[in-house]
Amino acid sequence: MSKFKVVSDFSPKGDQPNAIDELSNHILSGKQHNVLLGVTGSGKTFTMANVIARVEKPTLVIAPNKTLAAQLYNEFKLIFPENAVEYFVSYYDYYQPEAYIPSSDTYIQKDSSINEMIDKLRHSATRSVLSRRDVIVVASVSCIFGIGAPEDYLSMRINIENDEKINRDRMLLDLVTMHYERNDFDFHRGVFRVRGDRIEIFPAYEETKAIRVDFFGDQIESIAEIDSLRGSVIKKLEDVTIFPASHYVANKTRLKQATETIIEELKLRIDYFREENKLIEAQRIEERTNFDLEMILELGYCNGIENYSRHLTQRSQGEPPPTLIDYFPDDFLVFFDESHISMPQLRAMYKGDRSRKKTLVEYGFRLPSALANRPLKFEECKNVIKQAVYVSATPADYELEKGKDALVEQIARPTGLIDPEIEIRSATNQVDDLYEEIIFRHKKDERVLVTTLTKRMAEDLTEYYSDLGIKVRYLHADIKTLERMDIIKDLRTGSFNVLIGINLLR
């Protein structure tokens, strides 16, 4: 079994050694709620890393936003180069949820743009969690939103071994059932291609590597890991496991059961609308659901298949949906980074999602079971998370109350630095005053963070200083997730000196 191994040129200093010892002892003794109260700059991430290595538990780190999650992911990747460090956030670059506005009789169809790289990272995360214990997944709070059941995802994987006897057409059918598409010309993630007795598969969780399987009749002759672009062999393999290309997968038996229960629910819903003399809603739900059923029976999936997740997973009404948390073993550990922000987010997600979907159900756009495709309720989160560490410089009352018997402080910084002096200046001529400070810091090859009240102000200020010859960029919510990571990296490496945005210090 692989163990966590911290690789760093630094060793714990200041309050870090004591914090690592205390937190590790609390976790190993079974304390459910723990608090790491550490001031800004005290090296809480390094402390978290050393605790993970000490307790040897699969770990989920929940951050309040994508940008912070990306920073933590990059830091953990550097600290644990020999272990599986994964990234799991919402894969939408753009997302307009399905909605209906009764007052204007306006139906808004779901519209979204999926980031292929983040989708790959999500699949890589679930594969790692199910196949090894030395895993750290850095996630946003979207990890409590429903995805496919881990038992279905795991049962649908295929294991391929050298010299194994298997019908080639059977393997092709298995790949299609796992939501891989055949494309003999455009080879990319989530597809496979066939060339005579050779099948090449581009796993959904890989970026540049694919799998080549050569047959001799109905026997596997060789397996190799190849470069997806050049086709050259990287290494020969004795066996390989291919995981599904979607988290919403189900075998034929499960699909048949699901379609039967969907039809039963549809009949009940049509009868309800007709009894209420809501004939438009009855016709609407019948047409929309029957179209989805045809797609599921023909292809194994449909657009918006997540709305039928309760049927696909055979869950009872009111039962919590499967989430990323369910992919972890029972003894996993959760860190809530910036817990004073992330914990309130967990409380709010369920109600916001339900309000929108309830309207869709009432007006016949979705079956009532669509309400089961939701985030976990806060109480459900507490039930599935057995051990948690709340990490914050300012933990809220909830965390302090829950972790009062396992509260660890980290005040002294490893660098020995104290908090910077805060200076309040007049708003008069503040733009010019800031320009002088930027020039002063630039001469010392230092960086400047500028916080504004609005996105428009950040963009205008960036344009103004850029015209004056300052190397400056802005950062706010309209910038795509991966681009934010690049901007922060460029700031660190000195490609530019000034970053302007909102909540940069959060």
PDB file of C-alpha atoms in Angstrom, residues 26 33-36 402-408:
ATOM      1  CA  HIS A  26      -6.864  14.123  17.910  1.00  0.00           C
ATOM      2  CA  HIS A  33     -14.583  17.658  14.977  1.00  0.00           C
ATOM      3  CA  ASN A  34     -11.205  19.414  15.010  1.00  0.00           C
ATOM      4  CA  VAL A  35     -10.216  23.052  14.547  1.00  0.00           C
ATOM      5  CA  LEU A  36      -6.963  24.485  13.206  1.00  0.00           C
ATOM      6  CA  LYS A 402     -18.112  21.558  17.596  1.00  0.00           C
ATOM      7  CA  GLY A 403     -14.324  21.496  17.920  1.00  0.00           C
ATOM      8  CA  LYS A 404     -13.941  23.011  21.383  1.00  0.00           C
ATOM      9  CA  ASP A 405     -12.312  19.821  22.702  1.00  0.00           C
ATOM     10  CA  ALA A 406      -9.855  19.604  19.789  1.00  0.00           C
ATOM     11  CA  LEU A 407      -8.905  23.197  19.023  1.00  0.00           C
ATOM     12  CA  VAL A 408      -5.323  23.752  17.926  1.00  0.00           C
TER      13      VAL A 408
END
